[in-house]
């Protein structure tokens, strides 16, 4: 039984990855930060099958101890300060978690689990002000937020440790991936939750920033499969993962509100307060390498994804209102 260690196991990607690995017969160990509360909602259905161990990306010693204790075969570093908007108000904290946290993980691996295989969660936000479209593994990075800058550091330190210490370490440059488990602060979930609440009479309007921003949106459950596939290859390499299609925030609103029988224009208000200081207008993946080498393709399309999220939010609010 192989052992997988996951940071960020209580997050969206971590919960889907834990499900996938458990189904494949892995022993799954999740790193959680010690806290007076237990925010395990996303893994509540798995908590009796996943081993949880306390450690912190800000504390090198705790990471060394965690790896020494579980002796992982695979390490998935999914933890980060992952909300782009927050990175503008907390840039230093974002750098500590999202950039230097990767170095601490790699250094812990180098010291106590050098034969393990390491996955780093890179991001399409690294491309930022894109220098070519679509974006592939060779596209230069031009990040447009403290989050994007931190992710570029995490990406390159992973490459550096791979080449310097002969570690099996890869980066998955994942484009936007969503699900009903996405946090409410992200625009996709903000829209689907608002559509559900407005249709039920719990909310009157939805305020958003740039409606013309376009993203390559896929389903998180599909994308964790790509993560796993990267660590099964004979040699480590980096891969772009995405659908190859873009949709605007405006289209997101159209599909979400149509699912509940409403016209989105009646309820959505564009608000300057939600505009980014430096906007990323369009991101779209060229995932040819992932298709050809990993045999990976997405199964859930944009409309299916948005409708899945709206349906889940409707069900949640209806249960809460009983």
mmCIF file of C-alpha atoms in Angstrom:
data_model
loop_
_atom_site.group_PDB
_atom_site.id
_atom_site.type_symbol
_atom_site.label_atom_id
_atom_site.label_comp_id
_atom_site.label_asym_id
_atom_site.label_seq_id
_atom_site.Cartn_x
_atom_site.Cartn_y
_atom_site.Cartn_z
ATOM 1 C CA UNK A 1 0.000 0.000 0.000
ATOM 2 C CA UNK A 2 1.723 3.235 -1.116
ATOM 3 C CA UNK A 3 1.568 6.233 1.225
ATOM 4 C CA UNK A 4 0.597 9.686 -0.045
ATOM 5 C CA UNK A 5 1.132 12.844 2.002
ATOM 6 C CA UNK A 6 -1.145 15.779 1.109
ATOM 7 C CA UNK A 7 -0.812 19.367 2.280
ATOM 8 C CA UNK A 8 -4.057 21.275 1.883
ATOM 9 C CA UNK A 9 -6.050 18.075 2.366
ATOM 10 C CA UNK A 10 -9.012 20.026 3.782
ATOM 11 C CA UNK A 11 -9.244 22.198 0.662
ATOM 12 C CA UNK A 12 -11.116 21.630 -2.589
ATOM 13 C CA UNK A 13 -8.297 19.862 -4.449
ATOM 14 C CA UNK A 14 -7.079 18.004 -1.381
ATOM 15 C CA UNK A 15 -10.473 16.465 -0.736
ATOM 16 C CA UNK A 16 -10.907 15.255 -4.323
ATOM 17 C CA UNK A 17 -7.325 13.957 -4.414
ATOM 18 C CA UNK A 18 -7.815 12.072 -1.134
ATOM 19 C CA UNK A 19 -10.927 10.419 -2.585
ATOM 20 C CA UNK A 20 -9.044 9.405 -5.725
ATOM 21 C CA UNK A 21 -6.051 7.978 -3.869
ATOM 22 C CA UNK A 22 -8.186 6.072 -1.363
ATOM 23 C CA UNK A 23 -10.051 4.494 -4.274
ATOM 24 C CA UNK A 24 -6.683 3.409 -5.691
ATOM 25 C CA UNK A 25 -5.695 1.730 -2.439
ATOM 26 C CA UNK A 26 -3.344 4.352 -1.003
ATOM 27 C CA UNK A 27 -2.721 5.121 2.620
ATOM 28 C CA UNK A 28 -3.534 8.844 2.724
ATOM 29 C CA UNK A 29 -1.961 11.160 5.302
ATOM 30 C CA UNK A 30 -3.114 14.769 5.396
ATOM 31 C CA UNK A 31 -1.208 17.669 6.930
ATOM 32 C CA UNK A 32 -3.398 20.081 8.883
ATOM 33 C CA UNK A 33 -2.504 23.181 10.860
ATOM 34 C CA UNK A 34 -3.116 22.938 14.591
ATOM 35 C CA UNK A 35 -6.184 25.022 15.352
ATOM 36 C CA UNK A 36 -8.866 25.490 18.002
ATOM 37 C CA UNK A 37 -11.415 24.687 15.299
ATOM 38 C CA UNK A 38 -11.623 21.743 12.906
ATOM 39 C CA UNK A 39 -12.619 23.012 9.418
ATOM 40 C CA UNK A 40 -12.899 19.541 7.922
ATOM 41 C CA UNK A 41 -16.204 20.011 6.062
ATOM 42 C CA UNK A 42 -14.820 18.952 2.677
ATOM 43 C CA UNK A 43 -13.327 15.714 4.050
ATOM 44 C CA UNK A 44 -16.012 14.911 6.635
ATOM 45 C CA UNK A 45 -16.969 11.810 4.631
ATOM 46 C CA UNK A 46 -13.323 10.687 4.570
ATOM 47 C CA UNK A 47 -12.116 11.623 8.030
ATOM 48 C CA UNK A 48 -12.212 8.043 9.322
ATOM 49 C CA UNK A 49 -10.109 6.847 6.362
ATOM 50 C CA UNK A 50 -7.501 9.625 6.215
ATOM 51 C CA UNK A 51 -4.729 10.005 8.787
ATOM 52 C CA UNK A 52 -4.331 13.634 9.878
ATOM 53 C CA UNK A 53 -1.027 14.945 11.183
ATOM 54 C CA UNK A 54 -0.250 18.434 12.488
ATOM 55 C CA UNK A 55 2.362 20.540 10.708
ATOM 56 C CA UNK A 56 2.657 24.016 9.203
ATOM 57 C CA UNK A 57 4.192 25.343 5.984
ATOM 58 C CA UNK A 58 5.698 28.166 8.054
ATOM 59 C CA UNK A 59 7.531 25.737 10.348
ATOM 60 C CA UNK A 60 10.360 23.733 8.797
ATOM 61 C CA UNK A 61 10.817 21.426 11.798
ATOM 62 C CA UNK A 62 7.163 20.371 11.815
ATOM 63 C CA UNK A 63 7.364 19.387 8.135
ATOM 64 C CA UNK A 64 10.500 17.315 8.693
ATOM 65 C CA UNK A 65 8.809 15.566 11.612
ATOM 66 C CA UNK A 66 5.656 14.884 9.585
ATOM 67 C CA UNK A 67 7.559 13.339 6.689
ATOM 68 C CA UNK A 68 9.787 11.313 8.978
ATOM 69 C CA UNK A 69 6.706 9.967 10.759
ATOM 70 C CA UNK A 70 4.741 8.831 7.689
ATOM 71 C CA UNK A 71 7.567 8.078 5.200
ATOM 72 C CA UNK A 72 5.559 9.000 2.083
ATOM 73 C CA UNK A 73 5.984 7.525 -1.357
ATOM 74 C CA UNK A 74 4.220 10.516 -2.929
ATOM 75 C CA UNK A 75 3.907 14.096 -1.667
ATOM 76 C CA UNK A 76 1.282 16.493 -2.993
ATOM 77 C CA UNK A 77 1.850 20.119 -1.979
ATOM 78 C CA UNK A 78 -1.556 21.722 -2.458
ATOM 79 C CA UNK A 79 -1.563 24.094 0.525
ATOM 80 C CA UNK A 80 -1.189 27.811 -0.123
ATOM 81 C CA UNK A 81 -2.762 31.192 0.393
ATOM 82 C CA UNK A 82 -4.728 30.561 -2.780
ATOM 83 C CA UNK A 83 -7.081 33.528 -3.214
ATOM 84 C CA UNK A 84 -5.669 36.067 -5.666
ATOM 85 C CA UNK A 85 -7.597 39.037 -4.229
ATOM 86 C CA UNK A 86 -6.298 38.365 -0.709
ATOM 87 C CA UNK A 87 -2.727 38.361 -2.002
ATOM 88 C CA UNK A 88 -3.035 42.114 -2.610
ATOM 89 C CA UNK A 89 -3.941 42.795 1.032
ATOM 90 C CA UNK A 90 -1.645 40.121 2.513
ATOM 91 C CA UNK A 91 1.319 39.941 0.116
ATOM 92 C CA UNK A 92 3.929 38.978 2.722
ATOM 93 C CA UNK A 93 1.818 36.155 4.182
ATOM 94 C CA UNK A 94 1.092 34.954 0.646
ATOM 95 C CA UNK A 95 4.813 34.821 -0.037
ATOM 96 C CA UNK A 96 5.512 32.913 3.175
ATOM 97 C CA UNK A 97 2.940 30.193 2.438
ATOM 98 C CA UNK A 98 2.763 30.059 -1.343
ATOM 99 C CA UNK A 99 6.449 30.652 -2.149
ATOM 100 C CA UNK A 100 8.718 29.835 0.790
ATOM 101 C CA UNK A 101 6.375 27.076 1.960
ATOM 102 C CA UNK A 102 7.333 25.128 -1.166
ATOM 103 C CA UNK A 103 11.028 25.411 -0.296
ATOM 104 C CA UNK A 104 10.359 24.147 3.211
ATOM 105 C CA UNK A 105 8.478 21.148 1.821
ATOM 106 C CA UNK A 106 11.221 20.324 -0.676
ATOM 107 C CA UNK A 107 13.937 20.715 1.949
ATOM 108 C CA UNK A 108 12.054 18.405 4.319
ATOM 109 C CA UNK A 109 11.700 15.870 1.503
ATOM 110 C CA UNK A 110 15.390 16.135 0.619
ATOM 111 C CA UNK A 111 16.365 15.419 4.205
ATOM 112 C CA UNK A 112 14.035 12.591 5.197
ATOM 113 C CA UNK A 113 12.208 11.256 2.107
ATOM 114 C CA UNK A 114 14.494 11.808 -0.914
ATOM 115 C CA UNK A 115 13.103 8.785 -2.766
ATOM 116 C CA UNK A 116 9.543 10.102 -2.629
ATOM 117 C CA UNK A 117 7.837 11.765 -5.593
ATOM 118 C CA UNK A 118 6.778 15.402 -5.169
ATOM 119 C CA UNK A 119 3.932 17.305 -6.829
ATOM 120 C CA UNK A 120 3.823 21.100 -6.675
ATOM 121 C CA UNK A 121 0.560 22.906 -7.409
ATOM 122 C CA UNK A 122 1.578 25.588 -9.889
ATOM 123 C CA UNK A 123 -1.007 27.944 -11.392
ATOM 124 C CA UNK A 124 -2.096 29.549 -14.643
ATOM 125 C CA UNK A 125 -1.851 32.891 -12.764
ATOM 126 C CA UNK A 126 1.901 32.573 -13.348
ATOM 127 C CA UNK A 127 1.255 33.520 -16.990
ATOM 128 C CA UNK A 128 -0.605 36.692 -15.974
ATOM 129 C CA UNK A 129 -0.131 39.232 -18.751
ATOM 130 C CA UNK A 130 0.158 36.503 -21.323
ATOM 131 C CA UNK A 131 2.957 36.620 -23.877
ATOM 132 C CA UNK A 132 1.334 34.024 -26.135
ATOM 133 C CA UNK A 133 -2.062 32.372 -26.485
ATOM 134 C CA UNK A 134 -2.784 29.624 -25.682
ATOM 135 C CA UNK A 135 -0.320 29.062 -22.851
ATOM 136 C CA UNK A 136 1.865 25.958 -22.775
ATOM 137 C CA UNK A 137 4.808 24.710 -20.720
ATOM 138 C CA UNK A 138 7.279 26.884 -22.637
ATOM 139 C CA UNK A 139 5.254 30.126 -22.367
ATOM 140 C CA UNK A 140 7.198 32.750 -20.350
ATOM 141 C CA UNK A 141 5.720 33.742 -16.995
ATOM 142 C CA UNK A 142 4.484 37.301 -16.393
ATOM 143 C CA UNK A 143 2.556 37.233 -13.086
ATOM 144 C CA UNK A 144 0.178 40.103 -12.298
ATOM 145 C CA UNK A 145 -0.482 39.599 -8.585
ATOM 146 C CA UNK A 146 1.478 38.772 -5.431
ATOM 147 C CA UNK A 147 -0.150 35.334 -5.620
ATOM 148 C CA UNK A 148 1.089 34.815 -9.183
ATOM 149 C CA UNK A 149 4.602 35.974 -8.228
ATOM 150 C CA UNK A 150 4.650 33.567 -5.271
ATOM 151 C CA UNK A 151 3.512 30.701 -7.500
ATOM 152 C CA UNK A 152 6.324 31.453 -9.974
ATOM 153 C CA UNK A 153 8.820 31.143 -7.115
ATOM 154 C CA UNK A 154 7.239 27.839 -6.038
ATOM 155 C CA UNK A 155 7.441 26.558 -9.595
ATOM 156 C CA UNK A 156 11.091 27.437 -10.136
ATOM 157 C CA UNK A 157 12.283 26.241 -6.723
ATOM 158 C CA UNK A 158 10.699 22.883 -7.584
ATOM 159 C CA UNK A 159 12.647 22.793 -10.853
ATOM 160 C CA UNK A 160 15.786 23.856 -8.973
ATOM 161 C CA UNK A 161 15.536 21.077 -6.381
ATOM 162 C CA UNK A 162 14.809 18.535 -9.120
ATOM 163 C CA UNK A 163 17.929 19.509 -11.024
ATOM 164 C CA UNK A 164 20.179 20.193 -8.031
ATOM 165 C CA UNK A 165 19.386 17.169 -5.885
ATOM 166 C CA UNK A 166 18.057 14.674 -8.441
ATOM 167 C CA UNK A 167 14.645 14.602 -6.765
ATOM 168 C CA UNK A 168 11.490 13.389 -8.483
ATOM 169 C CA UNK A 169 9.680 16.726 -8.329
ATOM 170 C CA UNK A 170 7.092 18.034 -10.796
ATOM 171 C CA UNK A 171 4.868 21.065 -11.187
ATOM 172 C CA UNK A 172 1.346 20.908 -12.541
ATOM 173 C CA UNK A 173 0.459 24.280 -14.065
ATOM 174 C CA UNK A 174 -3.270 23.949 -13.531
ATOM 175 C CA UNK A 175 -5.742 26.371 -15.031
ATOM 176 C CA UNK A 176 -8.864 27.344 -13.076
ATOM 177 C CA UNK A 177 -10.646 24.314 -11.702
ATOM 178 C CA UNK A 178 -13.860 24.535 -9.726
ATOM 179 C CA UNK A 179 -16.469 22.395 -7.979
ATOM 180 C CA UNK A 180 -19.251 22.548 -5.383
ATOM 181 C CA UNK A 181 -16.421 22.432 -2.816
ATOM 182 C CA UNK A 182 -14.879 25.685 -4.061
ATOM 183 C CA UNK A 183 -14.644 28.459 -1.457
ATOM 184 C CA UNK A 184 -17.352 31.128 -1.533
ATOM 185 C CA UNK A 185 -14.737 33.859 -2.102
ATOM 186 C CA UNK A 186 -13.949 32.570 -5.621
ATOM 187 C CA UNK A 187 -15.941 34.089 -8.469
ATOM 188 C CA UNK A 188 -17.407 30.818 -9.769
ATOM 189 C CA UNK A 189 -18.820 29.828 -6.403
ATOM 190 C CA UNK A 190 -19.798 33.420 -5.635
ATOM 191 C CA UNK A 191 -21.936 33.381 -8.791
ATOM 192 C CA UNK A 192 -23.497 29.930 -8.361
ATOM 193 C CA UNK A 193 -24.266 30.524 -4.685
ATOM 194 C CA UNK A 194 -25.828 33.911 -5.460
ATOM 195 C CA UNK A 195 -27.972 32.422 -8.246
ATOM 196 C CA UNK A 196 -29.259 29.824 -5.805
ATOM 197 C CA UNK A 197 -29.881 32.334 -3.013
ATOM 198 C CA UNK A 198 -31.599 34.866 -5.301
ATOM 199 C CA UNK A 199 -33.881 32.176 -6.754
ATOM 200 C CA UNK A 200 -34.896 31.217 -3.205
ATOM 201 C CA UNK A 201 -35.475 34.830 -2.128
ATOM 202 C CA UNK A 202 -32.479 34.967 0.234
ATOM 203 C CA UNK A 203 -30.515 37.604 -1.709
ATOM 204 C CA UNK A 204 -31.416 40.518 -3.986
ATOM 205 C CA UNK A 205 -28.343 41.228 -6.111
ATOM 206 C CA UNK A 206 -24.814 40.091 -6.939
ATOM 207 C CA UNK A 207 -21.911 42.540 -7.211
ATOM 208 C CA UNK A 208 -18.941 41.535 -9.367
ATOM 209 C CA UNK A 209 -15.818 43.087 -10.878
ATOM 210 C CA UNK A 210 -14.667 42.556 -14.462
ATOM 211 C CA UNK A 211 -17.392 40.674 -16.350
ATOM 212 C CA UNK A 212 -15.250 40.363 -19.475
ATOM 213 C CA UNK A 213 -12.344 38.487 -17.862
ATOM 214 C CA UNK A 214 -12.020 35.108 -19.553
ATOM 215 C CA UNK A 215 -10.762 31.913 -17.960
ATOM 216 C CA UNK A 216 -10.218 28.273 -18.826
ATOM 217 C CA UNK A 217 -12.511 26.624 -16.249
ATOM 218 C CA UNK A 218 -12.592 22.885 -15.557
ATOM 219 C CA UNK A 219 -13.765 20.461 -12.872
ATOM 220 C CA UNK A 220 -11.447 19.910 -9.904
ATOM 221 C CA UNK A 221 -12.306 16.209 -9.789
ATOM 222 C CA UNK A 222 -10.824 15.814 -13.277
ATOM 223 C CA UNK A 223 -7.696 17.796 -12.456
ATOM 224 C CA UNK A 224 -6.584 15.767 -9.421
ATOM 225 C CA UNK A 225 -6.402 12.759 -11.743
ATOM 226 C CA UNK A 226 -3.813 14.684 -13.779
ATOM 227 C CA UNK A 227 -1.809 15.320 -10.599
ATOM 228 C CA UNK A 228 -1.679 11.610 -9.845
ATOM 229 C CA UNK A 229 -0.742 10.742 -13.432
ATOM 230 C CA UNK A 230 2.237 13.123 -13.306
ATOM 231 C CA UNK A 231 3.773 11.138 -10.441
ATOM 232 C CA UNK A 232 3.360 7.801 -12.270
ATOM 233 C CA UNK A 233 5.699 8.712 -15.143
ATOM 234 C CA UNK A 234 9.179 7.255 -15.514
ATOM 235 C CA UNK A 235 10.819 10.704 -15.380
ATOM 236 C CA UNK A 236 9.673 13.927 -13.679
ATOM 237 C CA UNK A 237 8.419 16.773 -15.867
ATOM 238 C CA UNK A 238 6.059 19.756 -15.720
ATOM 239 C CA UNK A 239 2.639 19.880 -17.375
ATOM 240 C CA UNK A 240 -0.038 22.420 -18.254
ATOM 241 C CA UNK A 241 -3.537 21.162 -17.420
ATOM 242 C CA UNK A 242 -6.700 22.805 -18.738
ATOM 243 C CA UNK A 243 -9.650 22.401 -21.110
ATOM 244 C CA UNK A 244 -8.410 24.619 -23.949
ATOM 245 C CA UNK A 245 -11.640 26.653 -23.887
ATOM 246 C CA UNK A 246 -12.290 30.090 -22.411
ATOM 247 C CA UNK A 247 -15.477 31.534 -20.986
ATOM 248 C CA UNK A 248 -16.124 34.998 -19.593
ATOM 249 C CA UNK A 249 -17.519 35.872 -16.177
ATOM 250 C CA UNK A 250 -20.532 37.145 -18.128
ATOM 251 C CA UNK A 251 -21.071 33.649 -19.597
ATOM 252 C CA UNK A 252 -20.666 32.171 -16.125
ATOM 253 C CA UNK A 253 -23.518 34.390 -14.920
ATOM 254 C CA UNK A 254 -25.680 33.501 -17.926
ATOM 255 C CA UNK A 255 -25.408 29.750 -17.358
ATOM 256 C CA UNK A 256 -25.780 29.930 -13.577
ATOM 257 C CA UNK A 257 -28.860 32.144 -13.545
ATOM 258 C CA UNK A 258 -30.458 30.268 -16.455
ATOM 259 C CA UNK A 259 -30.198 27.099 -14.364
ATOM 260 C CA UNK A 260 -32.630 28.648 -11.856
ATOM 261 C CA UNK A 261 -34.815 30.257 -14.536
ATOM 262 C CA UNK A 262 -33.635 33.849 -14.079
ATOM 263 C CA UNK A 263 -32.199 36.569 -16.350
ATOM 264 C CA UNK A 264 -28.767 37.392 -14.971
ATOM 265 C CA UNK A 265 -28.843 41.052 -16.108
ATOM 266 C CA UNK A 266 -31.634 41.778 -13.629
ATOM 267 C CA UNK A 267 -29.500 40.845 -10.625
ATOM 268 C CA UNK A 268 -25.801 41.316 -11.452
ATOM 269 C CA UNK A 269 -24.200 44.710 -10.770
ATOM 270 C CA UNK A 270 -20.659 45.559 -11.866
ATOM 271 C CA UNK A 271 -18.777 47.141 -8.962
ATOM 272 C CA UNK A 272 -15.397 48.892 -9.267
ATOM 273 C CA UNK A 273 -14.469 47.736 -5.759
ATOM 274 C CA UNK A 274 -14.024 44.201 -7.077
ATOM 275 C CA UNK A 275 -11.644 45.129 -9.901
ATOM 276 C CA UNK A 276 -8.057 43.881 -9.517
ATOM 277 C CA UNK A 277 -5.224 46.459 -9.333
ATOM 278 C CA UNK A 278 -3.640 44.623 -12.292
ATOM 279 C CA UNK A 279 -6.106 42.575 -14.316
ATOM 280 C CA UNK A 280 -5.468 39.274 -16.049
ATOM 281 C CA UNK A 281 -7.789 39.410 -19.050
ATOM 282 C CA UNK A 282 -7.567 35.962 -20.614
ATOM 283 C CA UNK A 283 -5.999 32.616 -19.752
ATOM 284 C CA UNK A 284 -6.384 29.488 -21.891
ATOM 285 C CA UNK A 285 -4.409 26.244 -21.773
ATOM 286 C CA UNK A 286 -2.661 24.231 -24.425
ATOM 287 C CA UNK A 287 -2.689 20.863 -22.629
ATOM 288 C CA UNK A 288 -1.347 18.878 -25.613
ATOM 289 C CA UNK A 289 1.572 17.515 -23.593
ATOM 290 C CA UNK A 290 -0.711 16.274 -20.796
ATOM 291 C CA UNK A 291 -3.006 14.611 -23.331
ATOM 292 C CA UNK A 292 -0.203 12.915 -25.214
ATOM 293 C CA UNK A 293 2.079 11.862 -22.360
ATOM 294 C CA UNK A 294 -0.328 11.406 -19.455
ATOM 295 C CA UNK A 295 -3.375 10.256 -21.415
ATOM 296 C CA UNK A 296 -5.378 12.893 -19.551
ATOM 297 C CA UNK A 297 -8.529 14.596 -20.842
ATOM 298 C CA UNK A 298 -11.259 16.485 -18.934
ATOM 299 C CA UNK A 299 -14.637 14.763 -18.584
ATOM 300 C CA UNK A 300 -16.839 17.643 -17.351
ATOM 301 C CA UNK A 301 -17.490 20.614 -19.647
ATOM 302 C CA UNK A 302 -18.166 24.236 -18.655
ATOM 303 C CA UNK A 303 -21.965 24.080 -18.662
ATOM 304 C CA UNK A 304 -22.020 20.793 -16.755
ATOM 305 C CA UNK A 305 -19.636 22.265 -14.186
ATOM 306 C CA UNK A 306 -21.644 25.447 -13.574
ATOM 307 C CA UNK A 307 -24.949 23.572 -13.398
ATOM 308 C CA UNK A 308 -23.438 21.029 -10.991
ATOM 309 C CA UNK A 309 -22.360 23.872 -8.714
ATOM 310 C CA UNK A 310 -25.714 25.678 -8.873
ATOM 311 C CA UNK A 311 -27.586 22.446 -8.090
ATOM 312 C CA UNK A 312 -25.346 21.780 -5.079
ATOM 313 C CA UNK A 313 -25.837 25.313 -3.749
ATOM 314 C CA UNK A 314 -29.602 25.064 -4.219
ATOM 315 C CA UNK A 315 -29.719 21.781 -2.311
ATOM 316 C CA UNK A 316 -27.579 23.186 0.515
ATOM 317 C CA UNK A 317 -29.734 26.294 0.980
ATOM 318 C CA UNK A 318 -32.966 24.333 0.836
ATOM 319 C CA UNK A 319 -31.749 21.982 3.551
ATOM 320 C CA UNK A 320 -30.576 24.918 5.694
ATOM 321 C CA UNK A 321 -33.966 26.630 5.318
ATOM 322 C CA UNK A 322 -35.944 23.659 6.646
#
